[in-house]
Short mmCIF file of C-alpha atoms in Angstrom, two decimals:
data_model
loop_
_atom_site.label_atom_id
_atom_site.label_comp_id
_atom_site.label_asym_id
_atom_site.label_seq_id
_atom_site.Cartn_x
_atom_site.Cartn_y
_atom_site.Cartn_z
CA UNK A 1 9.38 -60.79 -65.18
CA UNK A 2 9.35 -64.51 -64.25
CA UNK A 3 10.42 -66.88 -67.00
CA UNK A 4 7.48 -68.65 -68.58
CA UNK A 5 7.74 -72.36 -67.68
CA UNK A 6 6.87 -73.39 -71.25
CA UNK A 7 9.60 -71.28 -72.78
CA UNK A 8 11.88 -74.30 -73.02
CA UNK A 9 9.13 -76.72 -74.10
CA UNK A 10 8.22 -77.81 -70.65
CA UNK A 11 -36.22 -95.47 -68.98
CA UNK A 12 -37.22 -98.99 -69.74
CA UNK A 13 -35.18 -101.79 -71.19
CA UNK A 14 -36.36 -103.00 -74.58
CA UNK A 15 -35.34 -106.48 -73.56
CA UNK A 16 -38.11 -106.49 -70.97
CA UNK A 17 -40.66 -106.73 -73.75
CA UNK A 18 -41.28 -109.69 -76.06
CA UNK A 19 -39.94 -107.81 -79.09
CA UNK A 20 -36.58 -106.92 -77.62
CA UNK A 21 -34.94 -109.87 -75.97
CA UNK A 22 -31.17 -110.23 -76.06
CA UNK A 23 -30.00 -113.27 -77.97
CA UNK A 24 -26.99 -114.78 -79.64
CA UNK A 25 -26.40 -115.63 -83.25
CA UNK A 26 -25.53 -112.32 -84.92
CA UNK A 27 -23.79 -112.54 -88.26
CA UNK A 28 -19.97 -112.24 -88.27
CA UNK A 29 -18.64 -108.89 -89.37
CA UNK A 30 -16.30 -107.94 -92.16
CA UNK A 31 -15.86 -108.80 -95.82
CA UNK A 32 -13.27 -111.07 -97.44
CA UNK A 33 -9.89 -109.42 -97.48
CA UNK A 34 -10.89 -106.50 -95.24
CA UNK A 35 -11.64 -107.74 -91.72
CA UNK A 36 -13.08 -105.22 -89.27
CA UNK A 37 -11.39 -104.99 -85.88
CA UNK A 38 -13.51 -106.72 -83.23
CA UNK A 39 -13.41 -103.73 -80.87
CA UNK A 40 -15.42 -100.78 -82.10
CA UNK A 41 -18.79 -99.72 -83.44
CA UNK A 42 -19.37 -98.93 -87.10
CA UNK A 43 -22.66 -97.11 -87.66
CA UNK A 44 -23.54 -95.89 -91.14
CA UNK A 45 -27.18 -94.95 -91.67
CA UNK A 46 -29.40 -92.97 -94.01
CA UNK A 47 -33.05 -92.33 -93.16
CA UNK A 48 -35.41 -90.09 -95.14
CA UNK A 49 -38.61 -88.60 -93.75
CA UNK A 50 -40.69 -85.65 -94.87
CA UNK A 51 -38.67 -82.60 -93.86
CA UNK A 52 -35.84 -84.56 -92.21
CA UNK A 53 -32.91 -86.70 -93.31
CA UNK A 54 -30.47 -88.57 -91.11
CA UNK A 55 -27.14 -89.24 -92.83
CA UNK A 56 -24.30 -90.41 -90.58
CA UNK A 57 -21.11 -92.43 -90.95
CA UNK A 58 -19.44 -93.10 -87.59
CA UNK A 59 -16.64 -95.16 -86.09
CA UNK A 60 -17.11 -95.24 -82.33
CA UNK A 61 -15.19 -96.83 -79.44
CA UNK A 62 -16.20 -100.33 -78.44
CA UNK A 63 -16.23 -99.46 -74.75
CA UNK A 64 -17.02 -96.48 -72.52
CA UNK A 65 -19.77 -93.89 -72.90
CA UNK A 66 -20.39 -92.16 -76.22
CA UNK A 67 -22.76 -89.19 -75.88
CA UNK A 68 -25.03 -88.31 -78.80
CA UNK A 69 -25.39 -84.59 -78.22
CA UNK A 70 -27.42 -81.93 -80.00
CA UNK A 71 -30.53 -79.79 -79.94
CA UNK A 72 -34.04 -81.22 -80.17
CA UNK A 73 -34.68 -82.54 -83.67
CA UNK A 74 -31.00 -83.05 -84.51
CA UNK A 75 -31.43 -86.81 -85.01
CA UNK A 76 -30.13 -88.22 -81.72
CA UNK A 77 -33.05 -90.53 -80.95
CA UNK A 78 -33.46 -91.51 -84.61
CA UNK A 79 -29.82 -92.65 -84.66
CA UNK A 80 -30.34 -94.61 -81.45
CA UNK A 81 -33.41 -96.30 -82.93
CA UNK A 82 -31.41 -97.21 -86.03
CA UNK A 83 -28.88 -99.00 -83.83
CA UNK A 84 -31.74 -100.84 -82.10
CA UNK A 85 -33.27 -101.88 -85.42
CA UNK A 86 -36.44 -99.90 -84.74
CA UNK A 87 -36.31 -97.72 -87.88
CA UNK A 88 -37.59 -99.85 -90.79
CA UNK A 89 -36.63 -97.16 -93.29
CA UNK A 90 -32.98 -97.04 -92.15
CA UNK A 91 -30.45 -98.07 -94.78
CA UNK A 92 -26.79 -98.75 -94.05
CA UNK A 93 -24.45 -100.88 -91.98
CA UNK A 94 -24.03 -101.56 -88.28
CA UNK A 95 -21.26 -103.59 -86.63
CA UNK A 96 -20.99 -103.81 -82.84
CA UNK A 97 -17.67 -105.12 -81.53
CA UNK A 98 -17.24 -107.58 -84.37
CA UNK A 99 -20.87 -108.60 -84.87
CA UNK A 100 -22.71 -107.35 -87.94
CA UNK A 101 -26.33 -106.51 -87.19
CA UNK A 102 -27.09 -104.75 -90.46
CA UNK A 103 -25.49 -104.59 -93.88
CA UNK A 104 -27.87 -103.78 -96.69
CA UNK A 105 -25.23 -104.47 -99.34
CA UNK A 106 -24.99 -108.07 -98.12
CA UNK A 107 -28.64 -108.57 -97.26
CA UNK A 108 -28.04 -108.72 -93.50
CA UNK A 109 -30.74 -107.41 -91.17
CA UNK A 110 -30.74 -108.83 -87.64
CA UNK A 111 -34.17 -108.09 -86.09
CA UNK A 112 -34.39 -106.12 -82.86
CA UNK A 113 -35.28 -109.15 -80.73
CA UNK A 114 -32.04 -110.87 -81.80
CA UNK A 115 -29.77 -107.87 -81.18
CA UNK A 116 -27.97 -108.17 -77.87
CA UNK A 117 -28.86 -104.74 -76.56
CA UNK A 118 -30.49 -103.01 -73.64
CA UNK A 119 -32.57 -99.89 -74.21
CA UNK A 120 -33.43 -97.36 -71.48
CA UNK A 121 -36.10 -94.81 -72.37
CA UNK A 122 -36.92 -91.46 -70.77
CA UNK A 123 -39.49 -93.10 -68.52
CA UNK A 124 -39.31 -96.61 -67.09
CA UNK A 125 -42.43 -98.63 -67.97
CA UNK A 126 -42.21 -101.33 -65.34
CA UNK A 127 -44.81 -104.08 -65.13
CA UNK A 128 -47.18 -102.60 -62.53
CA UNK A 129 -48.39 -105.99 -61.22
CA UNK A 130 -44.86 -107.26 -60.52
CA UNK A 131 -42.52 -106.33 -57.68
CA UNK A 132 -39.14 -104.83 -58.46
CA UNK A 133 -37.53 -108.23 -57.98
CA UNK A 134 -39.94 -109.92 -60.37
CA UNK A 135 -39.53 -107.13 -62.92
CA UNK A 136 -35.80 -107.81 -62.87
CA UNK A 137 -36.24 -111.58 -63.01
CA UNK A 138 -38.52 -111.23 -66.03
CA UNK A 139 -35.66 -109.91 -68.12
CA UNK A 140 -33.12 -112.26 -66.59
CA UNK A 141 -35.15 -115.40 -67.39
CA UNK A 142 -35.10 -114.57 -71.09
CA UNK A 143 -31.32 -115.06 -71.20
CA UNK A 144 -29.94 -118.63 -71.09
CA UNK A 145 -27.93 -119.14 -67.91
CA UNK A 146 -24.74 -119.82 -69.89
CA UNK A 147 -25.11 -116.49 -71.76
CA UNK A 148 -25.60 -114.29 -68.69
CA UNK A 149 -22.75 -111.80 -68.34
CA UNK A 150 -24.45 -109.73 -65.62
CA UNK A 151 -25.89 -111.41 -62.53
CA UNK A 152 -28.89 -110.17 -60.56
CA UNK A 153 -26.86 -109.38 -57.44
CA UNK A 154 -24.33 -107.38 -59.47
CA UNK A 155 -26.95 -105.26 -61.22
CA UNK A 156 -28.80 -104.63 -57.96
CA UNK A 157 -25.60 -103.52 -56.23
CA UNK A 158 -24.48 -101.29 -59.13
CA UNK A 159 -27.78 -99.39 -59.14
CA UNK A 160 -28.20 -99.36 -55.35
CA UNK A 161 -31.69 -100.87 -55.37
CA UNK A 162 -31.26 -103.55 -52.67
CA UNK A 163 -33.91 -101.91 -50.46
CA UNK A 164 -36.41 -101.68 -53.35
CA UNK A 165 -36.64 -105.33 -54.39
CA UNK A 166 -39.95 -106.13 -52.66
CA UNK A 167 -41.66 -102.83 -53.53
CA UNK A 168 -44.29 -102.45 -56.21
CA UNK A 169 -43.61 -99.92 -59.00
CA UNK A 170 -46.28 -97.49 -57.77
CA UNK A 171 -44.27 -97.05 -54.56
CA UNK A 172 -41.12 -95.90 -56.35
CA UNK A 173 -39.96 -92.35 -57.03
CA UNK A 174 -39.07 -91.33 -60.58
CA UNK A 175 -35.35 -91.76 -59.90
CA UNK A 176 -35.90 -95.17 -58.31
CA UNK A 177 -37.96 -96.32 -61.29
CA UNK A 178 -35.18 -95.31 -63.66
CA UNK A 179 -32.59 -97.18 -61.62
CA UNK A 180 -34.75 -100.29 -61.73
CA UNK A 181 -35.19 -99.85 -65.49
CA UNK A 182 -31.42 -99.59 -65.92
CA UNK A 183 -30.85 -102.70 -63.83
CA UNK A 184 -33.39 -104.59 -65.92
CA UNK A 185 -31.60 -103.51 -69.10
CA UNK A 186 -28.27 -104.74 -67.71
CA UNK A 187 -29.77 -108.12 -66.83
CA UNK A 188 -30.28 -108.82 -70.53
CA UNK A 189 -26.45 -109.08 -70.66
CA UNK A 190 -26.30 -106.64 -73.59
CA UNK A 191 -23.36 -106.10 -75.89
CA UNK A 192 -24.38 -102.45 -76.05
CA UNK A 193 -26.55 -100.26 -73.82
CA UNK A 194 -28.70 -97.56 -75.42
CA UNK A 195 -29.93 -94.74 -73.20
CA UNK A 196 -32.37 -92.17 -74.58
CA UNK A 197 -32.26 -89.11 -72.29
CA UNK A 198 -32.82 -91.24 -69.17
CA UNK A 199 -32.80 -88.16 -66.91
CA UNK A 200 -35.05 -85.92 -69.00
CA UNK A 201 -38.22 -86.69 -67.03
CA UNK A 202 -36.57 -86.11 -63.63
CA UNK A 203 -36.31 -82.91 -61.63
CA UNK A 204 -32.91 -81.54 -60.60
CA UNK A 205 -32.86 -83.33 -57.26
CA UNK A 206 -33.64 -86.72 -58.81
CA UNK A 207 -31.05 -86.15 -61.53
CA UNK A 208 -28.37 -85.52 -58.91
CA UNK A 209 -29.50 -88.67 -57.12
CA UNK A 210 -29.11 -90.90 -60.17
CA UNK A 211 -25.95 -89.46 -61.77
CA UNK A 212 -23.57 -91.23 -59.34
CA UNK A 213 -25.11 -94.56 -60.35
CA UNK A 214 -24.54 -93.77 -64.01
CA UNK A 215 -20.92 -92.96 -63.17
CA UNK A 216 -20.64 -96.30 -61.38
CA UNK A 217 -21.91 -98.13 -64.47
CA UNK A 218 -19.31 -96.28 -66.53
CA UNK A 219 -16.49 -97.20 -64.15
CA UNK A 220 -17.36 -100.84 -63.49
CA UNK A 221 -18.92 -102.26 -66.67
CA UNK A 222 -17.13 -103.10 -69.88
CA UNK A 223 -20.22 -102.46 -72.01
CA UNK A 224 -20.30 -99.67 -74.61
CA UNK A 225 -23.03 -97.13 -73.93
CA UNK A 226 -24.69 -94.76 -76.41
CA UNK A 227 -26.15 -91.97 -74.31
CA UNK A 228 -28.53 -89.44 -75.86
CA UNK A 229 -28.63 -86.02 -74.20
CA UNK A 230 -29.08 -82.33 -74.93
CA UNK A 231 -27.59 -81.41 -71.52
CA UNK A 232 -23.95 -80.27 -71.62
CA UNK A 233 -23.66 -80.99 -67.89
CA UNK A 234 -24.59 -84.65 -68.36
CA UNK A 235 -22.28 -85.03 -71.35
CA UNK A 236 -19.18 -83.58 -69.67
CA UNK A 237 -19.80 -85.59 -66.50
CA UNK A 238 -20.41 -89.02 -68.07
CA UNK A 239 -18.97 -89.25 -71.57
CA UNK A 240 -15.62 -90.43 -72.90
CA UNK A 241 -16.50 -89.76 -76.53
CA UNK A 242 -18.99 -87.31 -78.01
CA UNK A 243 -20.91 -87.09 -81.28
CA UNK A 244 -22.44 -83.67 -81.98
CA UNK A 245 -25.42 -83.85 -84.30
CA UNK A 246 -27.17 -81.06 -86.15
CA UNK A 247 -29.98 -81.37 -88.71
CA UNK A 248 -29.37 -85.10 -89.07
CA UNK A 249 -25.64 -84.78 -89.78
CA UNK A 250 -22.49 -85.27 -87.72
CA UNK A 251 -20.98 -81.90 -86.89
CA UNK A 252 -18.14 -83.38 -84.84
CA UNK A 253 -17.13 -86.69 -83.31
CA UNK A 254 -14.19 -87.46 -81.10
CA UNK A 255 -12.72 -87.84 -77.66
CA UNK A 256 -14.61 -85.66 -75.18
CA UNK A 257 -11.80 -83.43 -73.91
CA UNK A 258 -10.52 -82.51 -77.37
CA UNK A 259 -13.99 -82.05 -78.91
CA UNK A 260 -15.29 -79.76 -76.16
CA UNK A 261 -12.25 -77.50 -76.64
CA UNK A 262 -12.81 -76.98 -80.37
CA UNK A 263 -13.57 -73.44 -81.47
CA UNK A 264 -15.26 -74.35 -84.76
CA UNK A 265 -18.38 -75.75 -83.08
CA UNK A 266 -21.48 -73.79 -82.00
CA UNK A 267 -21.10 -74.93 -78.38
CA UNK A 268 -17.83 -73.00 -78.17
CA UNK A 269 -19.52 -69.66 -78.77
CA UNK A 270 -21.87 -69.68 -75.80
CA UNK A 271 -21.51 -68.57 -72.21
CA UNK A 272 -21.16 -72.26 -71.30
CA UNK A 273 -17.96 -72.78 -73.32
CA UNK A 274 -15.17 -74.52 -71.44
CA UNK A 275 -12.88 -77.51 -71.20
CA UNK A 276 -13.13 -80.79 -69.30
CA UNK A 277 -10.06 -82.17 -67.53
CA UNK A 278 -9.41 -85.45 -65.73
CA UNK A 279 -7.21 -84.85 -62.71
CA UNK A 280 -5.68 -87.06 -60.04
CA UNK A 281 -5.99 -86.30 -56.33
CA UNK A 282 -2.37 -85.57 -55.42
CA UNK A 283 -2.52 -83.87 -52.00
CA UNK A 284 -4.79 -82.62 -49.25
CA UNK A 285 -4.13 -79.42 -47.31
CA UNK A 286 -6.01 -79.94 -44.06
CA UNK A 287 -5.07 -76.51 -42.72
CA UNK A 288 -6.72 -74.65 -45.58
CA UNK A 289 -9.24 -77.41 -46.38
CA UNK A 290 -8.07 -77.76 -49.97
CA UNK A 291 -7.31 -80.63 -52.35
CA UNK A 292 -4.77 -80.51 -55.18
CA UNK A 293 -5.62 -82.09 -58.51
CA UNK A 294 -2.71 -82.85 -60.83
CA UNK A 295 -3.05 -83.24 -64.60
CA UNK A 296 -0.75 -83.00 -67.62
CA UNK A 297 0.35 -79.38 -67.74
CA UNK A 298 -0.22 -78.36 -64.16
CA UNK A 299 -2.37 -78.56 -61.05
CA UNK A 300 -5.31 -76.77 -59.47
CA UNK A 301 -6.47 -76.43 -55.87
CA UNK A 302 -10.14 -77.04 -55.08
CA UNK A 303 -12.22 -77.26 -51.95
CA UNK A 304 -11.23 -80.24 -49.76
CA UNK A 305 -12.59 -83.49 -51.18
CA UNK A 306 -13.15 -86.52 -48.97
CA UNK A 307 -11.49 -88.95 -51.36
CA UNK A 308 -8.29 -90.95 -51.23
CA UNK A 309 -5.03 -89.93 -52.91
CA UNK A 310 -4.73 -91.24 -56.45
CA UNK A 311 -8.46 -91.02 -57.13
CA UNK A 312 -9.40 -89.64 -60.54
CA UNK A 313 -11.71 -86.62 -60.49
CA UNK A 314 -13.14 -84.88 -63.53
CA UNK A 315 -13.54 -81.11 -63.47
CA UNK A 316 -14.52 -78.32 -65.80
CA UNK A 317 -13.00 -74.88 -66.33
CA UNK A 318 -15.38 -72.47 -68.04
CA UNK A 319 -13.86 -70.02 -70.48
CA UNK A 320 -15.58 -67.16 -68.66
CA UNK A 321 -13.64 -68.09 -65.50
CA UNK A 322 -10.20 -67.72 -67.12
CA UNK A 323 -8.35 -64.41 -67.39
CA UNK A 324 -4.96 -63.89 -69.03
CA UNK A 325 -1.75 -62.09 -68.12
CA UNK A 326 1.59 -61.77 -69.89
CA UNK A 327 3.47 -62.48 -66.64
CA UNK A 328 2.86 -64.40 -63.45
CA UNK A 329 0.80 -62.10 -61.25
CA UNK A 330 1.77 -62.18 -57.58
CA UNK A 331 -0.30 -60.89 -54.70
CA UNK A 332 -3.65 -61.94 -56.17
CA UNK A 333 -6.57 -63.84 -54.68
CA UNK A 334 -6.53 -66.03 -57.78
CA UNK A 335 -4.40 -68.99 -56.68
CA UNK A 336 -4.71 -71.32 -59.68
CA UNK A 337 -2.22 -70.10 -62.29
CA UNK A 338 -1.17 -72.09 -65.35
CA UNK A 339 1.43 -71.28 -68.00
CA UNK A 340 -0.04 -71.71 -71.48
CA UNK A 341 0.67 -70.99 -75.11
CA UNK A 342 -1.92 -69.34 -77.34
CA UNK A 343 -3.05 -71.53 -80.22
CA UNK A 344 -6.05 -69.71 -81.68
CA UNK A 345 -8.13 -66.56 -81.20
CA UNK A 346 -11.63 -66.32 -82.67
CA UNK A 347 -14.68 -64.12 -82.28
CA UNK A 348 -17.25 -65.14 -79.65
CA UNK A 349 -21.04 -64.83 -79.62
CA UNK A 350 -20.86 -61.06 -79.03
CA UNK A 351 -18.75 -58.49 -80.90
CA UNK A 352 -17.20 -57.41 -77.60
CA UNK A 353 -15.60 -60.79 -76.82
CA UNK A 354 -13.17 -63.33 -78.24
CA UNK A 355 -12.39 -66.92 -77.34
CA UNK A 356 -8.77 -67.88 -76.87
CA UNK A 357 -7.67 -71.50 -77.14
CA UNK A 358 -4.42 -72.36 -75.37
CA UNK A 359 -2.18 -75.34 -74.74
CA UNK A 360 -1.16 -75.82 -71.11
CA UNK A 361 1.47 -78.53 -71.37
CA UNK A 362 -0.77 -80.78 -73.45
CA UNK A 363 -4.06 -79.82 -71.78
CA UNK A 364 -6.36 -77.49 -73.76
CA UNK A 365 -7.73 -74.38 -72.10
CA UNK A 366 -10.24 -71.77 -73.25
CA UNK A 367 -10.53 -68.16 -72.14
CA UNK A 368 -13.35 -65.74 -72.92
CA UNK A 369 -12.06 -62.18 -72.74
CA UNK A 370 -12.89 -58.83 -74.29
CA UNK A 371 -11.62 -58.04 -77.76
CA UNK A 372 -10.04 -54.92 -76.30
CA UNK A 373 -8.00 -56.98 -73.80
CA UNK A 374 -6.93 -59.37 -76.56
CA UNK A 375 -5.59 -56.47 -78.64
CA UNK A 376 -3.81 -54.87 -75.68
CA UNK A 377 -2.14 -58.21 -74.85
CA UNK A 378 -1.22 -58.67 -78.53
CA UNK A 379 -2.58 -62.21 -78.48
CA UNK A 380 -1.46 -64.37 -81.37
CA UNK A 381 -0.59 -68.04 -81.91
CA UNK A 382 2.61 -68.92 -80.10
CA UNK A 383 2.29 -66.15 -77.49
CA UNK A 384 3.18 -67.36 -73.98
CA UNK A 385 0.68 -66.32 -71.35
CA UNK A 386 -0.43 -67.07 -67.81
CA UNK A 387 -3.96 -68.40 -67.42
CA UNK A 388 -5.56 -67.22 -64.18
CA UNK A 389 -8.33 -69.61 -63.20
CA UNK A 390 -10.96 -67.98 -61.04
CA UNK A 391 -13.18 -71.04 -60.55
CA UNK A 392 -13.04 -74.81 -61.02
CA UNK A 393 -16.26 -76.85 -61.28
CA UNK A 394 -15.97 -80.42 -60.03
CA UNK A 395 -18.09 -82.92 -61.93
CA UNK A 396 -19.52 -85.55 -59.62
#
């Protein structure tokens, strides 16, 4: 039996309307003797409605994409509206990268039109009598030239709408309208971008068309984004941080990779359970048309990708696509093998299956196998196994 390698430790922008312009002048954050770090978002809200209560207390990163994830009615959009100042009944405190926009204890309530934010809704409501260019310029003109952090040319290039500038809104597809709406939101030079299920109204083809532009915004802009979605595919492709909401409460909040691998959350007990990994393109095998992705704990081979060496690619390994063996199996069609140590075994969504969480050199893995197989392999925490990965799903 081969020695186990780990044995030795190895949408529409609010700012386009008169009630939602970006502006300066927010109140400084913090209280005497306890300053709040400038980088980060503090969001503490309580909202009571008949039959529903939102009660959250969050500390979120001040950059990157934070996904607000949960089923319909979990409170995602209500939380986003609280951040925008659109929920009059919301009580609490909101600080965005050092600027306090709400603090009921101190009598601070910055109105929506003075909060430096962009808001993208499910459907872009562009001004129908204005061309795309004039729609964009409408939002841009509301920001003093000295306060503009995003220029028209930059926003147009990021969203790939150069060829659309002279068109009227009724000549745009749904995906094109959303891209224009996103560009208009960016041109308000927001300190935070709020996106409320911007792909929900699009069919699959249009979603695939617009996702690369959302990834480009993520990679090139230093603006924190709160992204509402109930789609696991969107969350794992775009997010850095995730907040899982249920019945108006925070079920989990944390870095995406670690949160998606947790076994104490409902998402772990479905057929869609799996982990998300960021890999680096390390090699191309032109003979077999394969690309190797390296990551802490190992490497996987995937179909040849037309990208340069060193490029970061995110991929997902579903628990259902991982089998386990107590030794390295030779002579198999499964080529992606990773040594891993069992951390936890729990029941799955059927009595016939279990979920196994493992550590592959610092990278979490999940496997969904039968309870019978788990007992025959004598799976327990600390057990060294080989994870056999039958399929890798590239994201993007």
